[in-house]
Coordinates of N, CA and C and ligand atoms in Angstrom, one line a residue:
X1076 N 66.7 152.7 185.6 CA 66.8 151.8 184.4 C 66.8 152.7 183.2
X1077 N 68.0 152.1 182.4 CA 67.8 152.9 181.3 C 67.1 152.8 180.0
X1078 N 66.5 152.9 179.3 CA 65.2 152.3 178.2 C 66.4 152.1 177.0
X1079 N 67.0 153.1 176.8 CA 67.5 153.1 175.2 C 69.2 152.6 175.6
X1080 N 70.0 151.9 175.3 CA 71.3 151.8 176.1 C 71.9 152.8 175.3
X1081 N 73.3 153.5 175.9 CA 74.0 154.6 175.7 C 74.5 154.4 174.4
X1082 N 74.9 153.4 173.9 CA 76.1 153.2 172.5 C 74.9 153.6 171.7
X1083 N 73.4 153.9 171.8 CA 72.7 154.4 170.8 C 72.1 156.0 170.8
X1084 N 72.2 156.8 169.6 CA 72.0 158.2 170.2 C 70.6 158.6 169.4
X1085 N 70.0 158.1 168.5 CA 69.3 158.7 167.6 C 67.6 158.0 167.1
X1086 N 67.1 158.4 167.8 CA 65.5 157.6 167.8 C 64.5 158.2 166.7
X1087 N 64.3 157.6 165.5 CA 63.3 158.0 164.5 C 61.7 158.0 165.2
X1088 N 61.1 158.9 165.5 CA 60.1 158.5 165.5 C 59.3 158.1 164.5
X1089 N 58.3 157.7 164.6 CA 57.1 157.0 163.5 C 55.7 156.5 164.1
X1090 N 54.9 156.7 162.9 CA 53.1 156.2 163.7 C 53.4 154.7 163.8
X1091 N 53.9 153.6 163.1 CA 53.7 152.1 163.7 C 55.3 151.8 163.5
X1092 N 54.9 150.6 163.3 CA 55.9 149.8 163.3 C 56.5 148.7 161.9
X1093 N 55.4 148.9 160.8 CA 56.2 149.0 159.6 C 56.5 150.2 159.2
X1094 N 56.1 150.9 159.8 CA 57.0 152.8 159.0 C 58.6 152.9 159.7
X1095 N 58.5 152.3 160.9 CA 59.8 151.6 162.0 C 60.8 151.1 161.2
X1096 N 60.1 149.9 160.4 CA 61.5 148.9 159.9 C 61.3 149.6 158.4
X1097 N 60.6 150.9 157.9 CA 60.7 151.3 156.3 C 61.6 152.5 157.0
X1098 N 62.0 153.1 157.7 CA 63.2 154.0 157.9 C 64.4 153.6 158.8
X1099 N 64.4 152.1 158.7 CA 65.7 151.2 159.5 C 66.1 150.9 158.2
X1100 N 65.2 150.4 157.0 CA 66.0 150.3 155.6 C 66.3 151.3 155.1
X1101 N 65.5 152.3 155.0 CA 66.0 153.6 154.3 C 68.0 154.0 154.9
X1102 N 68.1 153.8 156.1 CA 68.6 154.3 157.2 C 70.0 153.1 156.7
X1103 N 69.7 152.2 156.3 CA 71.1 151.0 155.8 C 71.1 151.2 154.6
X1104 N 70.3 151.5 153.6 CA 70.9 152.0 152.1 C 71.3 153.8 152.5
X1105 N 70.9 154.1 153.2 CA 71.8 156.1 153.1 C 73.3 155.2 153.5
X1106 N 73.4 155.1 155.0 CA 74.5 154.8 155.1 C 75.7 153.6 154.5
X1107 N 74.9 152.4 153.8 CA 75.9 151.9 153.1 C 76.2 152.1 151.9
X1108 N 75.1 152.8 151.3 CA 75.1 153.0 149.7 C 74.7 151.7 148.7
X1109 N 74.5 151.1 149.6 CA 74.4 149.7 149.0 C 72.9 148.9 148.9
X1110 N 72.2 148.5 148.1 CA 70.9 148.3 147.9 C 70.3 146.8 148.6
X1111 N 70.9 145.8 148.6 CA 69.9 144.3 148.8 C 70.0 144.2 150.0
X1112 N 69.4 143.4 150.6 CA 69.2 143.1 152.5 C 69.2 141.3 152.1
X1113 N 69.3 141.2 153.3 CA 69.4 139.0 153.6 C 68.5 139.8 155.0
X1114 N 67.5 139.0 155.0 CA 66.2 138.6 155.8 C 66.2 136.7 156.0
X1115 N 64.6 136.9 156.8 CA 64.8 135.5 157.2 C 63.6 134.7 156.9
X1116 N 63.8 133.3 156.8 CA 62.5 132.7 156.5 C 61.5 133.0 157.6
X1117 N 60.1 132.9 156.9 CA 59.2 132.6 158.3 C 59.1 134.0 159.4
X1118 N 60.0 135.1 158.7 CA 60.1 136.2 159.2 C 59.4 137.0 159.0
X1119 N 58.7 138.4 159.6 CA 57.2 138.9 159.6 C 58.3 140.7 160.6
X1120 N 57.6 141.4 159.5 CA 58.5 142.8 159.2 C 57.7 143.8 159.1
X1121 N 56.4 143.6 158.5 CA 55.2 144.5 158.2 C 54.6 144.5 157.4
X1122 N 53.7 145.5 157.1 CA 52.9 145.1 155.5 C 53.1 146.2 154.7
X1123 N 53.5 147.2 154.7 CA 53.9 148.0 153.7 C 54.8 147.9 152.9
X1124 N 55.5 148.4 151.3 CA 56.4 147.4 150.6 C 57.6 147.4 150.7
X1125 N 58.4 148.2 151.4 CA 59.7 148.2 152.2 C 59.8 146.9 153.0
X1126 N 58.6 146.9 153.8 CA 58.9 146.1 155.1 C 58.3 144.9 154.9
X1127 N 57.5 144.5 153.6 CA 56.9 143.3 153.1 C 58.0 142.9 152.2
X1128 N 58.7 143.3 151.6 CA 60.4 142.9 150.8 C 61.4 142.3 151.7
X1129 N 61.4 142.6 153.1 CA 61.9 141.5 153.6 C 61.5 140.4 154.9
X1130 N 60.0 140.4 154.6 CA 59.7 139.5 155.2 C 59.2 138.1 154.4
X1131 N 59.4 137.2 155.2 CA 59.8 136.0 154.8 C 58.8 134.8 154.9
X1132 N 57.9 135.9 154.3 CA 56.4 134.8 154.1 C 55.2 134.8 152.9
X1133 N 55.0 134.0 152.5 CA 54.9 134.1 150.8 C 53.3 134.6 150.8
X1134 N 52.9 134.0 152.3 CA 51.3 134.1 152.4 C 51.1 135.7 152.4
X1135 N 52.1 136.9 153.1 CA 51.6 138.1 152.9 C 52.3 138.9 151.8
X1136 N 53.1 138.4 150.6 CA 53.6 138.8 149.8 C 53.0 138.9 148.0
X1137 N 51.8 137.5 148.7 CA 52.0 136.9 147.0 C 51.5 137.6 146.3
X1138 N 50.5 138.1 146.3 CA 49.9 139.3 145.6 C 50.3 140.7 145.1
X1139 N 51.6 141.1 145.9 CA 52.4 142.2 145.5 C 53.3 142.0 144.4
X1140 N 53.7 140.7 144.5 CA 55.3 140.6 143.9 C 55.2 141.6 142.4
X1141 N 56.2 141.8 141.9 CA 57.3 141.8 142.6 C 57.4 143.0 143.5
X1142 N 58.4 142.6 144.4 CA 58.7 143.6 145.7 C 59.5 144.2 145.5
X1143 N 59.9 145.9 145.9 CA 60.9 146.9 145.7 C 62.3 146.5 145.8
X1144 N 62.4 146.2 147.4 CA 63.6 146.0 147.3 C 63.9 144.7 147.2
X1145 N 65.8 144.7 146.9 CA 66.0 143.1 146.5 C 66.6 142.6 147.8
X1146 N 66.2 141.2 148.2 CA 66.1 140.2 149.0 C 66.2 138.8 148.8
X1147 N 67.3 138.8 149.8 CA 67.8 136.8 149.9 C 67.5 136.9 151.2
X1148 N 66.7 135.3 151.0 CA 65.9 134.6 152.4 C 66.8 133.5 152.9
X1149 N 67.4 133.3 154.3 CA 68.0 132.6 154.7 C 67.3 131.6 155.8
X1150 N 67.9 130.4 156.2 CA 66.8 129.7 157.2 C 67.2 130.8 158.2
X1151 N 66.1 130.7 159.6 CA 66.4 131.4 160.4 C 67.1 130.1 161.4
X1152 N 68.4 130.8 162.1 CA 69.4 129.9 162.9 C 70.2 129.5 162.3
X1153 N 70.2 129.1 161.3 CA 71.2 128.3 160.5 C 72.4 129.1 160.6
X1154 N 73.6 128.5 161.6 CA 74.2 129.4 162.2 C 75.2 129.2 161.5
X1155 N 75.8 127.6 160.7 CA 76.6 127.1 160.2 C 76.4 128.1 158.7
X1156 N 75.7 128.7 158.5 CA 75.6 129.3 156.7 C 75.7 130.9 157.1
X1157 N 75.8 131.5 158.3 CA 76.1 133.1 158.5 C 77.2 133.2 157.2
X1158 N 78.5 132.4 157.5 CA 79.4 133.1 157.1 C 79.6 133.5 155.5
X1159 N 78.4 132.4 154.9 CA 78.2 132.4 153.6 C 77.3 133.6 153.3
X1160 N 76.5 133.6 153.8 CA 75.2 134.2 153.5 C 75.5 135.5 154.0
X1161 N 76.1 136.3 154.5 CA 76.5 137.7 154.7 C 77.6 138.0 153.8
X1162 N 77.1 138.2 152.9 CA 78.2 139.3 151.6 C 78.6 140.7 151.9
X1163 N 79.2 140.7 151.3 CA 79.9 142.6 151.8 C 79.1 142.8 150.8
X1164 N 78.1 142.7 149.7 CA 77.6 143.8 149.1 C 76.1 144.2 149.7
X1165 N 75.6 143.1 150.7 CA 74.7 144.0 151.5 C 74.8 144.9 152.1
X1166 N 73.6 145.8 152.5 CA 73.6 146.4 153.1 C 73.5 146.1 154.6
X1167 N 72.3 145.8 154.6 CA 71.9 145.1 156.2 C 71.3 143.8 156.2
X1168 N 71.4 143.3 157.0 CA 70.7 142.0 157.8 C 69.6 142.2 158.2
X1169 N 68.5 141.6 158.1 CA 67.1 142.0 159.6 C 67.2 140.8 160.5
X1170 N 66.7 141.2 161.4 CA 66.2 140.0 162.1 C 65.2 140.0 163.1
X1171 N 64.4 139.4 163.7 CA 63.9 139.5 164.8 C 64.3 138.8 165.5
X1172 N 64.9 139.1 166.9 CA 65.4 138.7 168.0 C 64.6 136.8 168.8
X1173 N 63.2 137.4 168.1 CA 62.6 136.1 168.7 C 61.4 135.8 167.5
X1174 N 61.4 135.2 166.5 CA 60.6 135.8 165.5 C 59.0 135.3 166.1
X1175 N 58.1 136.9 165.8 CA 56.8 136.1 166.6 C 55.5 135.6 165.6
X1176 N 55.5 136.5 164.5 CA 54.0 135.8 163.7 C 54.6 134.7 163.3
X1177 N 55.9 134.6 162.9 CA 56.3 133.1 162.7 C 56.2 132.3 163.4
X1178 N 55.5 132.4 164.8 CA 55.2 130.9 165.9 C 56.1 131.4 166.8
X1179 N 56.5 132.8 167.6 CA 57.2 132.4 168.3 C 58.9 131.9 168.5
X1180 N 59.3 131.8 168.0 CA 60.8 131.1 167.5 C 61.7 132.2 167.9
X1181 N 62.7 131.7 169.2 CA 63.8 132.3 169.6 C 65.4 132.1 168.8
X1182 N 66.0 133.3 168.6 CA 67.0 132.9 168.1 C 68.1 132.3 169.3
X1183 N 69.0 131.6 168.8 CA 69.5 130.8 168.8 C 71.1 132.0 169.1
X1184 N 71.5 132.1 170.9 CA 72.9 133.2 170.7 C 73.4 133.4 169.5
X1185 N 73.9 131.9 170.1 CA 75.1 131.7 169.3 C 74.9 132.1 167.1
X1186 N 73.6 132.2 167.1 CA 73.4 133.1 165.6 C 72.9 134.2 165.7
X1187 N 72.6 134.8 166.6 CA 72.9 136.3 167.2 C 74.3 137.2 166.7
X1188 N 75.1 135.8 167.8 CA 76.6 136.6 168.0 C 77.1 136.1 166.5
X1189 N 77.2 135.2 165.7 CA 77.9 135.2 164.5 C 76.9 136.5 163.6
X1190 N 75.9 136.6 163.4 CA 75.9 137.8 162.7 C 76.1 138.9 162.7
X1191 N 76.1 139.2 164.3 CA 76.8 140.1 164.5 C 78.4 140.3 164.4
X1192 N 78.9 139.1 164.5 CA 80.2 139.1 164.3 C 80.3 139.4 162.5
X1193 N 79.9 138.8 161.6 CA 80.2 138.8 160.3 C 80.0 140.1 159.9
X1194 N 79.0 140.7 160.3 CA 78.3 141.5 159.7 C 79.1 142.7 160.3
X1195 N 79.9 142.7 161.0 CA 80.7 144.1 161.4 C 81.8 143.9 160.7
X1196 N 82.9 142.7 160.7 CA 83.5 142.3 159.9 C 83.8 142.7 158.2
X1197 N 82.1 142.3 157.7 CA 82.4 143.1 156.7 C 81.5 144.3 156.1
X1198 N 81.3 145.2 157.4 CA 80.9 146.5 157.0 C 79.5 146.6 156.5
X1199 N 78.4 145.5 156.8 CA 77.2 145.3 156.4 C 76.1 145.1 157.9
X1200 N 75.5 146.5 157.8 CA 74.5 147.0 159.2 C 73.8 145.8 159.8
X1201 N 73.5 145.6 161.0 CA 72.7 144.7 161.1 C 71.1 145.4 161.9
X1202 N 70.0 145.2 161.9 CA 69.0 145.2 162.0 C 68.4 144.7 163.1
X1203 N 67.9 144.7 164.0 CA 67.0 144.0 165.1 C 65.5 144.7 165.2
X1204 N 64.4 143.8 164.6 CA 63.1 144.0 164.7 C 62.5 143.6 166.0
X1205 N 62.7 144.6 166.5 CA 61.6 144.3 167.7 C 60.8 145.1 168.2
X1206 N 60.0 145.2 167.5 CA 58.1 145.5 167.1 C 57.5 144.7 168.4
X1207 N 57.8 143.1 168.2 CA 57.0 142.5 168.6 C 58.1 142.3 169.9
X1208 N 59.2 142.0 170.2 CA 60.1 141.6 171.3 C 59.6 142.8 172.7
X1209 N 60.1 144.2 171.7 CA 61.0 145.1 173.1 C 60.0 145.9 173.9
X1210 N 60.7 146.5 174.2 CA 60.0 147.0 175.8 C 59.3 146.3 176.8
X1211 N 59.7 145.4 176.9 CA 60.1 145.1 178.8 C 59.0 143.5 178.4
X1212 N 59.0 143.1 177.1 CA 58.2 141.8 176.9 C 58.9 140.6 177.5
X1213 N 60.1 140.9 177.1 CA 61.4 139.6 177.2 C 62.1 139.1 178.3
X1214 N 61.4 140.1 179.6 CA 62.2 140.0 180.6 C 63.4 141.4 180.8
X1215 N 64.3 142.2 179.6 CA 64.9 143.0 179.2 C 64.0 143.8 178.7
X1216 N 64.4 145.3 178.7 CA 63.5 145.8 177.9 C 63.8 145.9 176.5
X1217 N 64.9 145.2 176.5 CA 64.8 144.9 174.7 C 65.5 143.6 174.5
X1218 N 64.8 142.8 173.8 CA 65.4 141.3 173.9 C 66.2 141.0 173.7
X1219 N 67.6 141.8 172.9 CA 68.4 141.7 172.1 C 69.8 141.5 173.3
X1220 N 69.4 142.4 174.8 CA 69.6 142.5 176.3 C 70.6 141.3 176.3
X1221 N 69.1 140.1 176.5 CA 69.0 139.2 177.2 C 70.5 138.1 176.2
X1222 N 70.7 138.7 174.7 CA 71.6 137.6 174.4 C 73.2 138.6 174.3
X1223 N 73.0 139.8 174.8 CA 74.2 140.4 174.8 C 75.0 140.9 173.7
X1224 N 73.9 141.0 172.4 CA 74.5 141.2 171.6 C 73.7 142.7 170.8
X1225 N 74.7 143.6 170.6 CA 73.7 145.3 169.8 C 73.9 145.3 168.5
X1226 N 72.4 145.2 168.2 CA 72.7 146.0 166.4 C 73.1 147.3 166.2
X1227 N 72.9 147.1 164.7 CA 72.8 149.0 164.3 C 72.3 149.9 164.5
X1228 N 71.0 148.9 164.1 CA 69.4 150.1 164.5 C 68.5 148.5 164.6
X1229 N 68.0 149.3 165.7 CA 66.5 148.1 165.8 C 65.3 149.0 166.1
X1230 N 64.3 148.7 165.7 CA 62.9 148.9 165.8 C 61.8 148.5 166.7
X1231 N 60.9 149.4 167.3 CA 59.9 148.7 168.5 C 58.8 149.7 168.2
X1232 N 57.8 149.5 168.6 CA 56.3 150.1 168.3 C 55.4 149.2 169.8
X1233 N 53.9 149.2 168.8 CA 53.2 148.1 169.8 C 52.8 149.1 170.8
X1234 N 53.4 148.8 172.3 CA 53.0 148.8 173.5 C 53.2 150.5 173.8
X1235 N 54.3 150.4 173.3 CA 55.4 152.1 173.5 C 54.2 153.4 174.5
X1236 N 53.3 153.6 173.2 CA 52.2 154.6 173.3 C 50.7 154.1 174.1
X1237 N 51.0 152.8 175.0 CA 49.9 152.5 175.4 C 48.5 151.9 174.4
X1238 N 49.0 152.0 173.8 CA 47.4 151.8 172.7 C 47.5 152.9 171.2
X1239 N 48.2 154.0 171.5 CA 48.4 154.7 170.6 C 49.0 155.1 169.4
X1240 N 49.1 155.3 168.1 CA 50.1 154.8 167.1 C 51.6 155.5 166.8
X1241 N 52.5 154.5 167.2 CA 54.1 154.6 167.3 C 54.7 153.7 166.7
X1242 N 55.8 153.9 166.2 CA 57.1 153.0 165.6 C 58.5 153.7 166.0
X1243 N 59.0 153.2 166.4 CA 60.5 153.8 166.3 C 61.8 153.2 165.9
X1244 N 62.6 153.9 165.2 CA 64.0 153.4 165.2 C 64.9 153.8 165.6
X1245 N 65.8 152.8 166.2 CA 66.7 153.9 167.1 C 68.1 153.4 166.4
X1246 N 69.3 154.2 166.2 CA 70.4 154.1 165.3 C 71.8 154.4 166.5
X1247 N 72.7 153.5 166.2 CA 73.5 153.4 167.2 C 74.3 155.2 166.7
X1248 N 74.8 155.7 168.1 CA 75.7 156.8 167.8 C 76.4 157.5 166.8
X1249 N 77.3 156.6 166.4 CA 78.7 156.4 165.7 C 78.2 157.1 164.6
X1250 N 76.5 156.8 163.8 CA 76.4 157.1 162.9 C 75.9 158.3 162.5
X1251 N 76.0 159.0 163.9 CA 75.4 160.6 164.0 C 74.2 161.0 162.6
X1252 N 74.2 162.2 162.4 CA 73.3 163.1 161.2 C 73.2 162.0 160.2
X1253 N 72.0 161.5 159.6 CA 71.6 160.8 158.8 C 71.5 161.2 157.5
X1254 N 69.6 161.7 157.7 CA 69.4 162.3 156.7 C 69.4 164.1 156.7
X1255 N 69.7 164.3 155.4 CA 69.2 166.0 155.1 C 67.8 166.4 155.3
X1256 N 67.8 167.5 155.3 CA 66.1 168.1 155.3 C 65.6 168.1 154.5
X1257 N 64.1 167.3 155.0 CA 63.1 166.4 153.7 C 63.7 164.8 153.1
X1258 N 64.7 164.6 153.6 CA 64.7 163.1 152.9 C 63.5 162.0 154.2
X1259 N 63.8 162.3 155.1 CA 62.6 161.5 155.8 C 61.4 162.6 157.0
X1260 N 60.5 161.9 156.6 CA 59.7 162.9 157.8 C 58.0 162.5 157.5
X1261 N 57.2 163.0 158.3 CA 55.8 162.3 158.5 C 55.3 163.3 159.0
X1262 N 53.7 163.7 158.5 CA 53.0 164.9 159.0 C 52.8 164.6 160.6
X1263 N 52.3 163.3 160.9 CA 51.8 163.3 162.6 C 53.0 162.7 163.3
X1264 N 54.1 162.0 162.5 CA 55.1 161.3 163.3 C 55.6 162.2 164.7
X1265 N 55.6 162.1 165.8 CA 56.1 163.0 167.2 C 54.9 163.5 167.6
X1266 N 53.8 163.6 166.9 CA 52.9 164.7 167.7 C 52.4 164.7 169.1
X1267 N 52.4 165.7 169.5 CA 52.1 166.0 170.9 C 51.5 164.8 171.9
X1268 N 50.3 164.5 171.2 CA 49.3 163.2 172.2 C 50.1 161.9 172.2
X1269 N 50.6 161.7 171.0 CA 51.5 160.2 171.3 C 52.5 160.2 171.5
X1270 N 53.4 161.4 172.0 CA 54.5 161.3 172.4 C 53.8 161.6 174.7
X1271 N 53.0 162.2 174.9 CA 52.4 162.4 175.8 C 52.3 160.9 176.5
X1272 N 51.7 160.1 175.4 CA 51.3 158.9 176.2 C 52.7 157.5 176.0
X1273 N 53.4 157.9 175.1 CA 54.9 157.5 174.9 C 55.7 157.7 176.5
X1274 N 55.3 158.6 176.5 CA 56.3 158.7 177.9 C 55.7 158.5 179.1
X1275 N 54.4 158.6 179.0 CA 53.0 157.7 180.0 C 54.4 156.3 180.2
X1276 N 53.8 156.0 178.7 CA 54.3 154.5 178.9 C 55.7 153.9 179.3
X1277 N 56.9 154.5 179.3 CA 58.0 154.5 179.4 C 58.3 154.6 181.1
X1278 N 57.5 155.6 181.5 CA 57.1 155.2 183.3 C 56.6 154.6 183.7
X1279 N 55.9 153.5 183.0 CA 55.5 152.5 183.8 C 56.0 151.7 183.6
X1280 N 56.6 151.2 182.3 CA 57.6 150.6 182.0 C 59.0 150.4 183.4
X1281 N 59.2 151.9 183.6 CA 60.2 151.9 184.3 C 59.6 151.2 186.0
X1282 N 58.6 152.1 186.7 CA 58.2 152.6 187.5 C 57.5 151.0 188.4
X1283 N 57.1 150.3 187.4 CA 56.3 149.0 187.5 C 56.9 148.0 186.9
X1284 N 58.3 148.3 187.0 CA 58.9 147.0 186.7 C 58.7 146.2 185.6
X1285 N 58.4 146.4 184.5 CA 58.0 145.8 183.4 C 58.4 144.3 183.0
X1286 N 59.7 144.9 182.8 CA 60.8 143.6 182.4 C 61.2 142.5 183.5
X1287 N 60.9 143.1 184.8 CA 61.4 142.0 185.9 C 59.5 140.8 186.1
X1288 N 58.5 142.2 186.0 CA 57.3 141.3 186.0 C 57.1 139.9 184.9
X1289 N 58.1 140.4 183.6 CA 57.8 139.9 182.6 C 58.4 138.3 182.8
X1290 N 59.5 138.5 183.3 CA 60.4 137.5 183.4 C 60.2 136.5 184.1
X1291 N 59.6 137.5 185.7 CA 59.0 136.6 186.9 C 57.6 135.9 186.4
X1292 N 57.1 136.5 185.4 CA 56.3 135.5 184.5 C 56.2 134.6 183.5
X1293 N 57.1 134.3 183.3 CA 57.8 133.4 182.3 C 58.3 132.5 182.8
X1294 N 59.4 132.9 183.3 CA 59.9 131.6 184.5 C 58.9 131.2 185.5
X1295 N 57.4 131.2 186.1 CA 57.1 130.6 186.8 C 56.0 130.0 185.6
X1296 N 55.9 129.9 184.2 CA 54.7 129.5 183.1 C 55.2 128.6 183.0
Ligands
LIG2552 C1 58.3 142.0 164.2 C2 57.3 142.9 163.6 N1 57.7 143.9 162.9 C3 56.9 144.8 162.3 C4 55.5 144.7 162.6 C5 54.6 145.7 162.0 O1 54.0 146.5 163.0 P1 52.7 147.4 162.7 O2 51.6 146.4 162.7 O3 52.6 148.3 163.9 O4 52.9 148.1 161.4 C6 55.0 143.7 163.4 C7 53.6 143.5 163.7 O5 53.1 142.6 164.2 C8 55.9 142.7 163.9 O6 55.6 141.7 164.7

């Protein structure tokens, strides 16, 4: 089993999983040049102010406003308004595959594959948050698997290190060398004990079946 699929070559490490989705944005303004994101309602991204700019709930926002970056909220699914609501002057899209502090809420393929479709179309990144989805929760080890459809860069943390603090983003190939030296980096991000237990966990992941147990549990719930 392979954990990361091949069309992706470049994994950010990071301690959680809002530092995850704050260098998946950093990572769509280097390479588009372009500054605003479309996020989703009811959507939940993190709590630091990168990753609280495009999440899509007023309860963990209100107190900050205003937020850094600039952001349009779309329903989430509303598959019939992709074609509007993806402008060529974004940058990227977010999304979460299955959104979970929002209740749980699976997307819907068929608004998978249109933003994926639009969003290649016109040259604007797309995003897959799965913090809460990936490694081997969904049945796949990354949910995005199960609807057949790959972003740019998606994000996962959580379980990864067993208990221990990790975020990552991983960036499809194509877009090789990112950043220069010092534009992104973290004194403990990679260090030795959580990458130790990172790959603990990646073997059992593999070794114990994760995604098949996951599934075989789902389908008999
Ligand atoms: C989809 C999603 N993204 C980001 C985060 C933030 O992760 P962390 O709490 O590790 O910063 C969470 C946390 O629940 C999440 O569910």
């Amino acid at each position: 089993m392979k954990v990361v699929p091949s069309s992706f070559g470049k994994v950010f490490l990071q301690n959680s999983g809002t530092e995850a989705v704050e260098v998946a944005l950093k990572i769509a303004r280097k390479i588009s040049k372009k500054a605003e994101f479309l996020a989703f309602l009811n959507s939940f991204h993190g709590r630091t102010m990168g990753s609280l700019s495009v999440t899509g709930n007023e309860k963990y926002r209100r107190a900050f406003e205003p937020m850094p970056y600039k952001v349009r909220f779309a329903p989430f699914n509303a598959v019939d308004q992709v074609d509007k609501l993806v402008t060529e002057d974004l940058a990227a899209v977010i999304v979460e595959p299955i959104q979970g502090e929002g209740g749980v809420n699976p997307a819907k393929p068929e608004f998978l594959r249109a933003l994926r479709q639009v969003t290649r179309e016109r040259n604007v990144l797309l995003i897959f948050d799965e913090v809460q989805t990936g490694f081997g929760r969904t049945g796949r080890v990354w949910a995005f698997e199960n609807y057949g459809v790959e972003p740019d860069i998606f994000t996962a943390g959580k379980s990864i290190a067993g208990g221990l603090p990790i975020g990552v983003a991983v960036v499809r190939r194509e877009f090789g060398d990112i950043f220069e030296p010092g534009e992104h980096g973290s004194t403990f991000a990679g260090n030795p004990l959580v990458m130790a237990a990172a790959k603990a966990g990646v073997e059992v992941l593999i070794n114990d079946n994760v995604p098949e147990r996951a599934r075989a549990m789902g389908d008999s719930s």
